[in-house]
PDB file of C-alpha atoms in Angstrom:
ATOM      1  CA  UNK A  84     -17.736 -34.083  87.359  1.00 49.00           C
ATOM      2  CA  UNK A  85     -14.184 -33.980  86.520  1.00 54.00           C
ATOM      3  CA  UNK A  86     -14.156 -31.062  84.698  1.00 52.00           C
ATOM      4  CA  UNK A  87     -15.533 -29.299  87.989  1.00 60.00           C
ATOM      5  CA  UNK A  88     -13.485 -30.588  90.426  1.00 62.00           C
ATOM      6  CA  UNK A  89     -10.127 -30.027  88.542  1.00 67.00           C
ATOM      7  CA  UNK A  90      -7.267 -28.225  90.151  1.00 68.00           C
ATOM      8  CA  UNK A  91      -9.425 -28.588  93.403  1.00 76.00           C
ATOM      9  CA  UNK A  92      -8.028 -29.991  96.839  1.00 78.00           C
ATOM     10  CA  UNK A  93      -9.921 -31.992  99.224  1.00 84.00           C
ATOM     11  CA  UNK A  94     -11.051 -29.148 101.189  1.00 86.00           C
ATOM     12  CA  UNK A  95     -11.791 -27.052  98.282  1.00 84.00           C
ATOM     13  CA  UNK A  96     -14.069 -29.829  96.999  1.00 84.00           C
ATOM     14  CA  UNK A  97     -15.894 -30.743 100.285  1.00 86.00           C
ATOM     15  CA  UNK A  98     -16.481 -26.804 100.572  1.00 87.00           C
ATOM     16  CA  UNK A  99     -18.084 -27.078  97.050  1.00 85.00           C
ATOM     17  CA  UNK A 100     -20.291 -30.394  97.629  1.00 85.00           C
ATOM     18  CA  UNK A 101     -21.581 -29.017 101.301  1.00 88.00           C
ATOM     19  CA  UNK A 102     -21.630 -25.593 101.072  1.00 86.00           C
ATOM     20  CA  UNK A 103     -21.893 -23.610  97.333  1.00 87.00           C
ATOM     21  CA  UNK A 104     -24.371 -26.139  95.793  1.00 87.00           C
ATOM     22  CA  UNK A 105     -26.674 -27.548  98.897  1.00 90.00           C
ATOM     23  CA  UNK A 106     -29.845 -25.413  99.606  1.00 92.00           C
ATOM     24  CA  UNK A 107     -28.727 -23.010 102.115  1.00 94.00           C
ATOM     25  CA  UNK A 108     -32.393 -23.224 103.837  1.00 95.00           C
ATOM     26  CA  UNK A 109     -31.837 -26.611 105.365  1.00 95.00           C
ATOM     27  CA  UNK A 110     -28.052 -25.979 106.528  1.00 93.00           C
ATOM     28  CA  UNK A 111     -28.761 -24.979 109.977  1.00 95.00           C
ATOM     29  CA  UNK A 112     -31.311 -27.658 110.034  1.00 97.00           C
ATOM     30  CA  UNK A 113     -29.850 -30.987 112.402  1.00 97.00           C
ATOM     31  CA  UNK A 114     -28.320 -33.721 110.787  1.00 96.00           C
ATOM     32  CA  UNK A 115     -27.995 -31.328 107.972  1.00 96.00           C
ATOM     33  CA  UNK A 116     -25.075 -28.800 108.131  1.00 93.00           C
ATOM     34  CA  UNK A 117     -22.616 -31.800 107.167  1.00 94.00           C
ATOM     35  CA  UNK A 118     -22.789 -35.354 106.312  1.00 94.00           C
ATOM     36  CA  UNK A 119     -20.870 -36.615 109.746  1.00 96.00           C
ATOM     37  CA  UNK A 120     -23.934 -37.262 111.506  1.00 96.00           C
ATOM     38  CA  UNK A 121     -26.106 -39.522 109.040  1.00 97.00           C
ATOM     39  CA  UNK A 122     -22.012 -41.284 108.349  1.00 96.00           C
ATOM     40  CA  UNK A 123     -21.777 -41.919 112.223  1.00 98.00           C
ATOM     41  CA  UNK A 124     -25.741 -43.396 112.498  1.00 98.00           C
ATOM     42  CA  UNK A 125     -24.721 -45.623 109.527  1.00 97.00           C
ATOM     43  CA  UNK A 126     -21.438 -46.741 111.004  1.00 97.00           C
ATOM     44  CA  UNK A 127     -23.082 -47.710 114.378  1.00 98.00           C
ATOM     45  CA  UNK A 128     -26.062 -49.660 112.402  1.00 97.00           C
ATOM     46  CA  UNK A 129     -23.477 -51.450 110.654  1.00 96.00           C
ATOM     47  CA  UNK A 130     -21.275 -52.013 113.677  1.00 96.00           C
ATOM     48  CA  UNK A 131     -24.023 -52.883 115.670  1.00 97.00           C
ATOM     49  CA  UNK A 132     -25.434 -55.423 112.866  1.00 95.00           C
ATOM     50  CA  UNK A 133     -22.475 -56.985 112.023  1.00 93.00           C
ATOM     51  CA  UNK A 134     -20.581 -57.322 115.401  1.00 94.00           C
ATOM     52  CA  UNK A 135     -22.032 -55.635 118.502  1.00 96.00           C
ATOM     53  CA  UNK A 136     -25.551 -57.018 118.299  1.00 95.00           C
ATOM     54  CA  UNK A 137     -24.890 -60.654 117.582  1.00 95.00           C
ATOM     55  CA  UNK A 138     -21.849 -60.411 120.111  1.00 96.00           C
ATOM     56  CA  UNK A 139     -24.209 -59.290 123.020  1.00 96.00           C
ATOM     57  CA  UNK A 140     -26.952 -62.399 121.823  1.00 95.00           C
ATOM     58  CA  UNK A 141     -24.727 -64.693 121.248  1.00 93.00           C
ATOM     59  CA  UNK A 142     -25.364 -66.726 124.717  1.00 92.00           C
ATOM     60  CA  UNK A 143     -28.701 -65.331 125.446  1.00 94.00           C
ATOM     61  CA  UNK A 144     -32.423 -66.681 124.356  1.00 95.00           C
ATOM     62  CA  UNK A 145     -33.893 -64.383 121.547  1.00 95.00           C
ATOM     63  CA  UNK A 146     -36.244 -61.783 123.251  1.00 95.00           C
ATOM     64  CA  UNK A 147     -40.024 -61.754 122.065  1.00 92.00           C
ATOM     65  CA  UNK A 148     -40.342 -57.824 121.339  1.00 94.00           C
ATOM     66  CA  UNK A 149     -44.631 -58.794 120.978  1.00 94.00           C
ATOM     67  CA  UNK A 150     -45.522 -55.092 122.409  1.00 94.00           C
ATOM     68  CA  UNK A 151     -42.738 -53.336 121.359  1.00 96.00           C
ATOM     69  CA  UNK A 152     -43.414 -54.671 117.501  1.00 96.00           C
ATOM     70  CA  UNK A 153     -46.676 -53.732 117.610  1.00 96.00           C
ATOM     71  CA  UNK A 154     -45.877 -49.778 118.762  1.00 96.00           C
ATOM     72  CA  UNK A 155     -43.068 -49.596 116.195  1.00 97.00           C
ATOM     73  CA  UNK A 156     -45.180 -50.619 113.794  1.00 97.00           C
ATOM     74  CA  UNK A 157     -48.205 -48.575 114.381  1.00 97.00           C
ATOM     75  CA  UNK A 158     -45.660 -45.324 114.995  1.00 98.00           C
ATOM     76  CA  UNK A 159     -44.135 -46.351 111.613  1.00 97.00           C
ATOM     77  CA  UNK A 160     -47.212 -46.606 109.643  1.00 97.00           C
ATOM     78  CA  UNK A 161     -48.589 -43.879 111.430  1.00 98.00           C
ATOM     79  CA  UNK A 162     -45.582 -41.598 110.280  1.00 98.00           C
ATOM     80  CA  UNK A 163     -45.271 -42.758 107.015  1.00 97.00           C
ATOM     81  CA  UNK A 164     -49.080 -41.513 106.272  1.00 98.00           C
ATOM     82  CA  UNK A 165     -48.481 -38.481 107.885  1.00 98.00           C
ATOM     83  CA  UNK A 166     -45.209 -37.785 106.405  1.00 97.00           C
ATOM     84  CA  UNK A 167     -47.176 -38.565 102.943  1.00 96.00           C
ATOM     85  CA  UNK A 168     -49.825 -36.103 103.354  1.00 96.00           C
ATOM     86  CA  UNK A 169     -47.366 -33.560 104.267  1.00 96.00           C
ATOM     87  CA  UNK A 170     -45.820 -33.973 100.747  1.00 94.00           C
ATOM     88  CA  UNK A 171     -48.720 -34.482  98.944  1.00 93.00           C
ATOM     89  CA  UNK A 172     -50.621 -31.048 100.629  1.00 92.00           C
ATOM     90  CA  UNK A 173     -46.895 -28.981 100.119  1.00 91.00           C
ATOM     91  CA  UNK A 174     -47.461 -28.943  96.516  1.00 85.00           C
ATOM     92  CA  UNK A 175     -48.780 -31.421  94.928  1.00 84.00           C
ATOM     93  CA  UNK A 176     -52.482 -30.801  95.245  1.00 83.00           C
ATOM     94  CA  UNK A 177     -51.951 -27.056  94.053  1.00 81.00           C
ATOM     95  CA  UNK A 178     -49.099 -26.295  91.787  1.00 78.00           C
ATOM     96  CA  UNK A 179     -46.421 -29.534  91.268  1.00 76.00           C
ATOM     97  CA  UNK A 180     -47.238 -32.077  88.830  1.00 73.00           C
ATOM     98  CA  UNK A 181     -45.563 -35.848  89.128  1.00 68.00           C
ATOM     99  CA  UNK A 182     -43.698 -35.007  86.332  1.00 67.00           C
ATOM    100  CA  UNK A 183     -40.105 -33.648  85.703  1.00 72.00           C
ATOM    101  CA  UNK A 184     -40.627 -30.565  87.532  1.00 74.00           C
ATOM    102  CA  UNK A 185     -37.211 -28.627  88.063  1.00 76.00           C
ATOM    103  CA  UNK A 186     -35.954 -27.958  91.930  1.00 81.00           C
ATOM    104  CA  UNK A 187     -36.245 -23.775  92.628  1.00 82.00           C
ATOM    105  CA  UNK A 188     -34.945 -22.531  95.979  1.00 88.00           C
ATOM    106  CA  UNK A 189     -37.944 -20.527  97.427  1.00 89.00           C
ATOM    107  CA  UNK A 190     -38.451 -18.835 100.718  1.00 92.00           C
ATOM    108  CA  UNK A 191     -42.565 -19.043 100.257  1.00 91.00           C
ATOM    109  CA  UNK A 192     -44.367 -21.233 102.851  1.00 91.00           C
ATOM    110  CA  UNK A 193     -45.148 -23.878 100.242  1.00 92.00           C
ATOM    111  CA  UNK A 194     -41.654 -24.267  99.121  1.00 92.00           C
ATOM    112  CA  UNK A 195     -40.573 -24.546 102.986  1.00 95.00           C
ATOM    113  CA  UNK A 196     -42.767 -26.885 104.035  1.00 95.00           C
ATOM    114  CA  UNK A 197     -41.887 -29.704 101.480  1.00 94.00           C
ATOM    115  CA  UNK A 198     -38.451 -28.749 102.530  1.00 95.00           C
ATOM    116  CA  UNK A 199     -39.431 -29.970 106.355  1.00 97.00           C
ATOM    117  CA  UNK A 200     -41.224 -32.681 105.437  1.00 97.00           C
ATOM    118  CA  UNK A 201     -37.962 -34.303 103.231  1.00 96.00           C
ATOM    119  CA  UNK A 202     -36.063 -33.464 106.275  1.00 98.00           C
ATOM    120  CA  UNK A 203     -38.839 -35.678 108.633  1.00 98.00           C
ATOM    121  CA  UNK A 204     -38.466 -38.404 105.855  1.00 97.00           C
ATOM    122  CA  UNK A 205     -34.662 -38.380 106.790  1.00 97.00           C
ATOM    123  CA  UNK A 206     -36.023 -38.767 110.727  1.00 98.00           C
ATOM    124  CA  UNK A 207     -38.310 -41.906 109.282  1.00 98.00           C
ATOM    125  CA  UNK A 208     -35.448 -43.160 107.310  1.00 97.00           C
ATOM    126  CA  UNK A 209     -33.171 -43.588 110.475  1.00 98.00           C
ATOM    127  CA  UNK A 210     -35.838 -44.799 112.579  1.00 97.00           C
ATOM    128  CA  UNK A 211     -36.305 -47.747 110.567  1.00 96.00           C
ATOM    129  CA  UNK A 212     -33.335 -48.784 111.312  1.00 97.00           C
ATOM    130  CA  UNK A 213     -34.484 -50.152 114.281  1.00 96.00           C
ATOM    131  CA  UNK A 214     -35.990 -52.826 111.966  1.00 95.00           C
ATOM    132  CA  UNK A 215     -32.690 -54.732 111.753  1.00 96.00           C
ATOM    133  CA  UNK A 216     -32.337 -54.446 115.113  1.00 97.00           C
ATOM    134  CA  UNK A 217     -35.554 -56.202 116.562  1.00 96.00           C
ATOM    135  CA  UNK A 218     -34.325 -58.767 114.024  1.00 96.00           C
ATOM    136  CA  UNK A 219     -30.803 -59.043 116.185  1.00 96.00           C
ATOM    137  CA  UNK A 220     -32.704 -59.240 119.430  1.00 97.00           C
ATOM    138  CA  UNK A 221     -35.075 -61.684 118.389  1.00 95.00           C
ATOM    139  CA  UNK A 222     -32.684 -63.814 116.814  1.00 95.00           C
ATOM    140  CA  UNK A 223     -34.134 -63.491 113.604  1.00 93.00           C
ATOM    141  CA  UNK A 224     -30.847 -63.673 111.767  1.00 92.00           C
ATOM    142  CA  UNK A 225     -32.317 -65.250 108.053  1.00 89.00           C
ATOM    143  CA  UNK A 226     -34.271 -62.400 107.744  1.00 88.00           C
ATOM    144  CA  UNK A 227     -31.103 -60.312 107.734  1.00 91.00           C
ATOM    145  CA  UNK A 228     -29.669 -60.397 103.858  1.00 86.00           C
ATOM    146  CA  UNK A 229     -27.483 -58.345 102.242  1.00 85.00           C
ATOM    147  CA  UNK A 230     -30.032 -56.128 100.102  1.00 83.00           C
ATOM    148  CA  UNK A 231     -32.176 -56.002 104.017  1.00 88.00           C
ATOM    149  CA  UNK A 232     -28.716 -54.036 105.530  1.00 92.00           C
ATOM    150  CA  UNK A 233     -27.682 -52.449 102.260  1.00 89.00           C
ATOM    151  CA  UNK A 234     -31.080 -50.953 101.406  1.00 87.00           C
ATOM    152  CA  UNK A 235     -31.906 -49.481 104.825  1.00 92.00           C
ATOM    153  CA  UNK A 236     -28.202 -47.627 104.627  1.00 93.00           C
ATOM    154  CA  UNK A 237     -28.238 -46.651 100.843  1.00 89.00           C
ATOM    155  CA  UNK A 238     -32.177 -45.222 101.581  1.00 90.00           C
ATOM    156  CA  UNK A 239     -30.766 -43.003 104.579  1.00 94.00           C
ATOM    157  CA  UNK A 240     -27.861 -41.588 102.605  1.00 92.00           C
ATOM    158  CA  UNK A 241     -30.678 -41.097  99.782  1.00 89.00           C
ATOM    159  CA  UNK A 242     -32.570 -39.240 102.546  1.00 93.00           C
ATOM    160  CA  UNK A 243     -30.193 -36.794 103.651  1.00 95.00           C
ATOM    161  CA  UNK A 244     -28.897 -36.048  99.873  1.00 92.00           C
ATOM    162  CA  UNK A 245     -32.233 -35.322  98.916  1.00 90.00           C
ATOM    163  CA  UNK A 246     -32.939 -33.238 101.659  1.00 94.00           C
ATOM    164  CA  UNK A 247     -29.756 -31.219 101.572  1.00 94.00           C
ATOM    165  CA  UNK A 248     -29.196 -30.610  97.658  1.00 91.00           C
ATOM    166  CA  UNK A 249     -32.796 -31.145  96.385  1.00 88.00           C
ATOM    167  CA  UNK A 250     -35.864 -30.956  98.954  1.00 92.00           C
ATOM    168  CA  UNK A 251     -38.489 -30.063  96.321  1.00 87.00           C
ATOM    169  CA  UNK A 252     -39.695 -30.506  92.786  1.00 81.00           C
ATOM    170  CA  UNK A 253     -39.384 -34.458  91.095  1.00 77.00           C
ATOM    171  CA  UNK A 254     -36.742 -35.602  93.805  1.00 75.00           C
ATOM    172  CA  UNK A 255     -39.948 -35.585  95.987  1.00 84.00           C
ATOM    173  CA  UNK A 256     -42.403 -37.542  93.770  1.00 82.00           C
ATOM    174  CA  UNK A 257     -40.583 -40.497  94.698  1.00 81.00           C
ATOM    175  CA  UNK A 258     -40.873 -40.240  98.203  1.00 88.00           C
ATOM    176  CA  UNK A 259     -44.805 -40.717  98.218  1.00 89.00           C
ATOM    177  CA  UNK A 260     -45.001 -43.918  96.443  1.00 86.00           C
ATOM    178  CA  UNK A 261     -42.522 -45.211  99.368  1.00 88.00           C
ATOM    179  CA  UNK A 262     -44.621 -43.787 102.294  1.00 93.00           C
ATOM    180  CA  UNK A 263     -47.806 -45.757 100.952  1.00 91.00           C
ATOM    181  CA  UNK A 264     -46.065 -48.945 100.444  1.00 90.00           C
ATOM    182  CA  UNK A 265     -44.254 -48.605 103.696  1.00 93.00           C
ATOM    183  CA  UNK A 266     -47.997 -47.825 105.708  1.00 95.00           C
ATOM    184  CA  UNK A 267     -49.005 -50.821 104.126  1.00 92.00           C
ATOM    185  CA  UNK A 268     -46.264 -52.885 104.571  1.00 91.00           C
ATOM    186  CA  UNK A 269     -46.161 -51.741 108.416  1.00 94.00           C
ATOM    187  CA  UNK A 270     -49.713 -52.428 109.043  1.00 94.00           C
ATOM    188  CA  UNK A 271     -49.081 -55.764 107.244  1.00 92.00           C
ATOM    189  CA  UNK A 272     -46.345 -56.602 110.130  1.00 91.00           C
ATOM    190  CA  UNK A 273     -48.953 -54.972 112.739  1.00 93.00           C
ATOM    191  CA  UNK A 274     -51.204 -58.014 111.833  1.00 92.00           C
ATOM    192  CA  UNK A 275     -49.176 -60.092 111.734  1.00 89.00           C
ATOM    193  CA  UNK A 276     -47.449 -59.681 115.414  1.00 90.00           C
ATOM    194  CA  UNK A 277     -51.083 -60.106 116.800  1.00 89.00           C
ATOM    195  CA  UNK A 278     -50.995 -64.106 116.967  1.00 86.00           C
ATOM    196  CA  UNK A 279     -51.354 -67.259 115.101  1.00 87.00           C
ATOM    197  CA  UNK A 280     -55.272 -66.482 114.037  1.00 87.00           C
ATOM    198  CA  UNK A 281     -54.269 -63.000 112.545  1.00 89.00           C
ATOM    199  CA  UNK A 282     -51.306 -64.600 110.754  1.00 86.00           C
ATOM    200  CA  UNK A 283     -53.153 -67.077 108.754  1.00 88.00           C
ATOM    201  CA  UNK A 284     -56.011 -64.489 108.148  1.00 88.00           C
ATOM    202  CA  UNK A 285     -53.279 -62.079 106.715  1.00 86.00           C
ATOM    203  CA  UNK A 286     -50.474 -64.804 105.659  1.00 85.00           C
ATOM    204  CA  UNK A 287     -52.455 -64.942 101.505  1.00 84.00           C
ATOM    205  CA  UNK A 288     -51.835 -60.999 101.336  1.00 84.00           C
ATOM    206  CA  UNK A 289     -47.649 -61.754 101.900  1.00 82.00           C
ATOM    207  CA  UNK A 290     -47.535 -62.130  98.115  1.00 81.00           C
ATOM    208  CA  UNK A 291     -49.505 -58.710  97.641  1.00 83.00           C
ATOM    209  CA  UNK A 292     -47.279 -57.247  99.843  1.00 82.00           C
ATOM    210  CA  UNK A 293     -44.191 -58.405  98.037  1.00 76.00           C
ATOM    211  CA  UNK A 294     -45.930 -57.187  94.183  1.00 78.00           C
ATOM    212  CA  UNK A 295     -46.396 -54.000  95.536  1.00 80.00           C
ATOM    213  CA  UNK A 296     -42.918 -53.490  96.747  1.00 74.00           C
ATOM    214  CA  UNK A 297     -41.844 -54.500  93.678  1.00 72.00           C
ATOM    215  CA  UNK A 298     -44.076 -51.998  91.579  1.00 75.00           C
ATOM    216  CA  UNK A 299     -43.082 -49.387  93.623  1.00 68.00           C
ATOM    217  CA  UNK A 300     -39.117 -50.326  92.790  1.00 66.00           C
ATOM    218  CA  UNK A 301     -40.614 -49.746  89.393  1.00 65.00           C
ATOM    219  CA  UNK A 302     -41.992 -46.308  90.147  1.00 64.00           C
ATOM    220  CA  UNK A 303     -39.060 -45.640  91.862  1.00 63.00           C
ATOM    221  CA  UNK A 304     -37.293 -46.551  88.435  1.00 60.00           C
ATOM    222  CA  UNK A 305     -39.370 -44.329  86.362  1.00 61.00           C
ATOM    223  CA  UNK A 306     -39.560 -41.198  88.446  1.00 57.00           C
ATOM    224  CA  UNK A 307     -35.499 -40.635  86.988  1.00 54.00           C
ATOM    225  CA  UNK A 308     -36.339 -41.554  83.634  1.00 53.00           C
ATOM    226  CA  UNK A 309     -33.990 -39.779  81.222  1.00 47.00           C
ATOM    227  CA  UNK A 310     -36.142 -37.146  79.829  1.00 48.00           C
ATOM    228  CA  UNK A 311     -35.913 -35.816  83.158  1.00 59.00           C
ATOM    229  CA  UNK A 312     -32.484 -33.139  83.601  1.00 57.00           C
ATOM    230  CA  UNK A 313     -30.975 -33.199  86.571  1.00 53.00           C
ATOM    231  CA  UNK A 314     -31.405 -29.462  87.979  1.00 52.00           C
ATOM    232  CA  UNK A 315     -28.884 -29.755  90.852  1.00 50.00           C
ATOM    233  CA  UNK A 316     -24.897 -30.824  89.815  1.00 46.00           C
ATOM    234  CA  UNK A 317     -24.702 -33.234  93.104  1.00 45.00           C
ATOM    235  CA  UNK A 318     -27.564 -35.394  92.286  1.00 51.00           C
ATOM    236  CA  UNK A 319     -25.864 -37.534  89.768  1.00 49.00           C
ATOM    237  CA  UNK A 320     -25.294 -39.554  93.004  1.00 52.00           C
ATOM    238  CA  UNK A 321     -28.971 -40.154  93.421  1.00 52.00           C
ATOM    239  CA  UNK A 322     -29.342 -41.714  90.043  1.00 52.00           C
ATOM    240  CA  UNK A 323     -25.733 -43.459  90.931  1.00 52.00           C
ATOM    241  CA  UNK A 324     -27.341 -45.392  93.931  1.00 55.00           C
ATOM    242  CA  UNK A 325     -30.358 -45.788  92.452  1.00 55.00           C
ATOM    243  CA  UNK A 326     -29.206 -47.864  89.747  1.00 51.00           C
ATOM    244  CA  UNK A 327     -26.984 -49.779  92.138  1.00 55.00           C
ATOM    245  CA  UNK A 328     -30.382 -50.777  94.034  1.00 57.00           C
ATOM    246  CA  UNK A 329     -32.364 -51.670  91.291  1.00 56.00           C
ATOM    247  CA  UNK A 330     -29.061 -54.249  89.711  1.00 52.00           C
ATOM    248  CA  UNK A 331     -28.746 -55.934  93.729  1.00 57.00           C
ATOM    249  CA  UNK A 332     -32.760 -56.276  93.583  1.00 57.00           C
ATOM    250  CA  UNK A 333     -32.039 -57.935  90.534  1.00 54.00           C
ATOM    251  CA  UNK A 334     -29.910 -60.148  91.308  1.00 54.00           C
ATOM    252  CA  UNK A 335     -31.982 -61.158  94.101  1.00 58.00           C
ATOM    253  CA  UNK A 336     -35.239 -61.420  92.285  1.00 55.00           C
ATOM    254  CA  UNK A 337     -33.370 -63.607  89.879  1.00 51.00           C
ATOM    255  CA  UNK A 338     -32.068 -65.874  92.393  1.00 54.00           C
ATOM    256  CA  UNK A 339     -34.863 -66.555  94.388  1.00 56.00           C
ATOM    257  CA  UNK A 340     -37.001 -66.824  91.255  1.00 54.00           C
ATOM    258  CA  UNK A 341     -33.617 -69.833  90.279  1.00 51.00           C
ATOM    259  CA  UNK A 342     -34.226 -71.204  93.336  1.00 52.00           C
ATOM    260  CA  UNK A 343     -38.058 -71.764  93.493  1.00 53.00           C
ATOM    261  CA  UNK A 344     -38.518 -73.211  89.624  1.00 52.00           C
ATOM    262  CA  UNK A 345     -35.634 -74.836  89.227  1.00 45.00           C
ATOM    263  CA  UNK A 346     -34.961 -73.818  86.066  1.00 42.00           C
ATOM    264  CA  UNK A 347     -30.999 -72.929  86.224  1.00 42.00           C
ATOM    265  CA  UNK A 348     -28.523 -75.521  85.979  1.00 38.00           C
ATOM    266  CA  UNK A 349     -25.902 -73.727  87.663  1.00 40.00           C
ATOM    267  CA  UNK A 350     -26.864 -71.454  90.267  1.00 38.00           C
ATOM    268  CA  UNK A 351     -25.399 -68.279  92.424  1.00 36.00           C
ATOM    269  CA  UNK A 352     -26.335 -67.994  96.297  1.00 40.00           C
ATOM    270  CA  UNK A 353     -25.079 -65.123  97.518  1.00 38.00           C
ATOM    271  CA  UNK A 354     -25.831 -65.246 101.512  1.00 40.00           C
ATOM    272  CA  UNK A 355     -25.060 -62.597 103.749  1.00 40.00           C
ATOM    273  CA  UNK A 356     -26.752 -64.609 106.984  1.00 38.00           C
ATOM    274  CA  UNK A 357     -26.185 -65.112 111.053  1.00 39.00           C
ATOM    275  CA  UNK A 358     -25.839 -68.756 111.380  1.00 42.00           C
ATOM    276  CA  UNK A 359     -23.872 -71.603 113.788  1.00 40.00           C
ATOM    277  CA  UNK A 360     -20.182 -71.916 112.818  1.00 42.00           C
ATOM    278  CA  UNK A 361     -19.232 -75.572 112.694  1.00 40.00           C
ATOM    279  CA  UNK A 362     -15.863 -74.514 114.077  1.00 43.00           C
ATOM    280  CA  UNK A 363     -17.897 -73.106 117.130  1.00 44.00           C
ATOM    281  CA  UNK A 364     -17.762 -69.754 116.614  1.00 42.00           C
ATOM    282  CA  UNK A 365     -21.050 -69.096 118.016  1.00 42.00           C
ATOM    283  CA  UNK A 366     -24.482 -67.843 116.533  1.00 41.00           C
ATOM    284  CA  UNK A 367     -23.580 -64.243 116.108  1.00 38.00           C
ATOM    285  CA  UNK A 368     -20.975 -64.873 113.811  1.00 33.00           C
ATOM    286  CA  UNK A 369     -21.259 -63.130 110.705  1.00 36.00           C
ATOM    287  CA  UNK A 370     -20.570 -65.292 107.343  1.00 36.00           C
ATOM    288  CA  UNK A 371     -20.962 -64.045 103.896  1.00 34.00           C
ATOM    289  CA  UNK A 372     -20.282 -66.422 101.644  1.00 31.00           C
ATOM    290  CA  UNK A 373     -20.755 -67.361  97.497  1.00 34.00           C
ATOM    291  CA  UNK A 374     -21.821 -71.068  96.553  1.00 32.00           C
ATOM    292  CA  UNK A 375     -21.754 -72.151  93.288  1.00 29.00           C
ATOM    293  CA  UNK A 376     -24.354 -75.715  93.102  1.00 30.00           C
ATOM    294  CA  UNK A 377     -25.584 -77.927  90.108  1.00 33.00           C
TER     295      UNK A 377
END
């Protein structure tokens, strides 16, 4: 990387990054042509997260959201196993394996349709956004971590550098796995916004639901195993913030595991959580603090 960008200016390198080694196909595509628009989404979830949202709740009674969970979660399911048949029918039941297979810029229909579908993964990815914010407007603030914000910002930027440097060969694979958890996840949610007798009829199947999130982390994991070369120069950032997600889903899995046996004398909470401040400043007020505890 440094060897490439030396003796090159700002402008020289941002021409370089967007325009010389992206896939010209997609470049006219929205969202697509820079990275301004997917930057100014993520800005105004964040914004809206940390300081709008709770601002605007802050002395009103959390909203119920009952019909308008159940939509989004039948629209997200319902997208996710489209969007997964999509990929699965734009090469993988005819010529792709789910192994290392190297990226090729192609103008044959195949080649363009996985294209389109990466880019409607990139649609999916900022519509699930919206997850966060039911959570604001229902006052669901514990369910509102750290990983919860940083994961649904590090998958959208993950989304539109796929789909602008690599929308084909093994930087697809990985996208599958996550559609099929994510219809079963959503449907998961589904039942469980449909009253107190469908929550304890699905409420033994939360653990499932968890294991399979976590094996697909692990296929996740795998799919840039080191055998595979990278075939596109930019996508070094890909494995970059895919390592950074697997070490904070560490850390997490190791605290809560702490926390449930016991079995650490000293332990690390990191919390990233909406709660009352004792000095009064309100419910919406954002606290992220580290406690070390015997």
């Amino acid at each position: 990387i440094n060897f490439i960008f030396q003796d090159m200016g700002i402008m020289d390198i941002y021409h370089y990054l967007i325009d010389e080694i992206s896939d010209p196909r997609v470049s006219d595509w929205p969202l697509m042509s820079n990275p301004f628009g997917v930057i100014l989404i993520s800005l105004a979830y964040l914004s809206f997260v940390l300081y709008l949202g709770p601002l605007y709740m802050k002395k009103r009674k959390p909203y119920a959201l009952i019909k308008t969970m159940i939509c989004y979660n039948i629209f997200v399911a319902t997208a996710s196993a489209i969007i997964f048949y999509g990929l699965l029918t734009s090469g993988y039941t005819t010529h792709l394996s789910m192994g290392c297979e190297p990226f090729v810029i192609s103008n044959d229909s195949m080649s363009l349709s996985m294209a389109r579908w990466v880019w409607w993964v990139l649609i999916l990815k900022i519509t699930e956004l919206a997850d966060t914010v039911i959570f604001i407007f229902r006052k669901k603030y514990n369910q509102i971590s750290f990983l919860h914000v940083y994961h649904h910002t590090v998958t959208l930027f993950l989304a539109w550098i796929t789909c602008k440097y690599a929308p084909g060969g093994m930087w697809t694979f990985i996208m599958m796995p996550n559609c099929i958890v994510h219809v079963i996840m959503y449907i998961y949610y589904l039942c469980a916004c449909l009253g107190p007798k469908m929550q304890k009829i699905v409420a033994p199947w939360k653990k499932y639901v968890t294991r399979l999130q976590l094996i697909h982390t692990d296929i996740w994991n795998s799919a840039f195993r080191v055998i595979c070369s990278y075939t596109r120069t930019s996508l070094w950032l890909q494995r970059s913030c895919n390592s950074i997600t697997g070490f904070s889903r560490g850390i997490e899995k190791f605290r809560k595991r702490c926390l449930q046996n016991h079995m650490c004398s000293r332990r690390i909470s990191i919390r990233f959580a909406f709660e009352r401040n004792s000095e009064g400043q309100g419910d919406g007020w954002m606290k992220a603090r580290s406690t070390v505890f015997n």
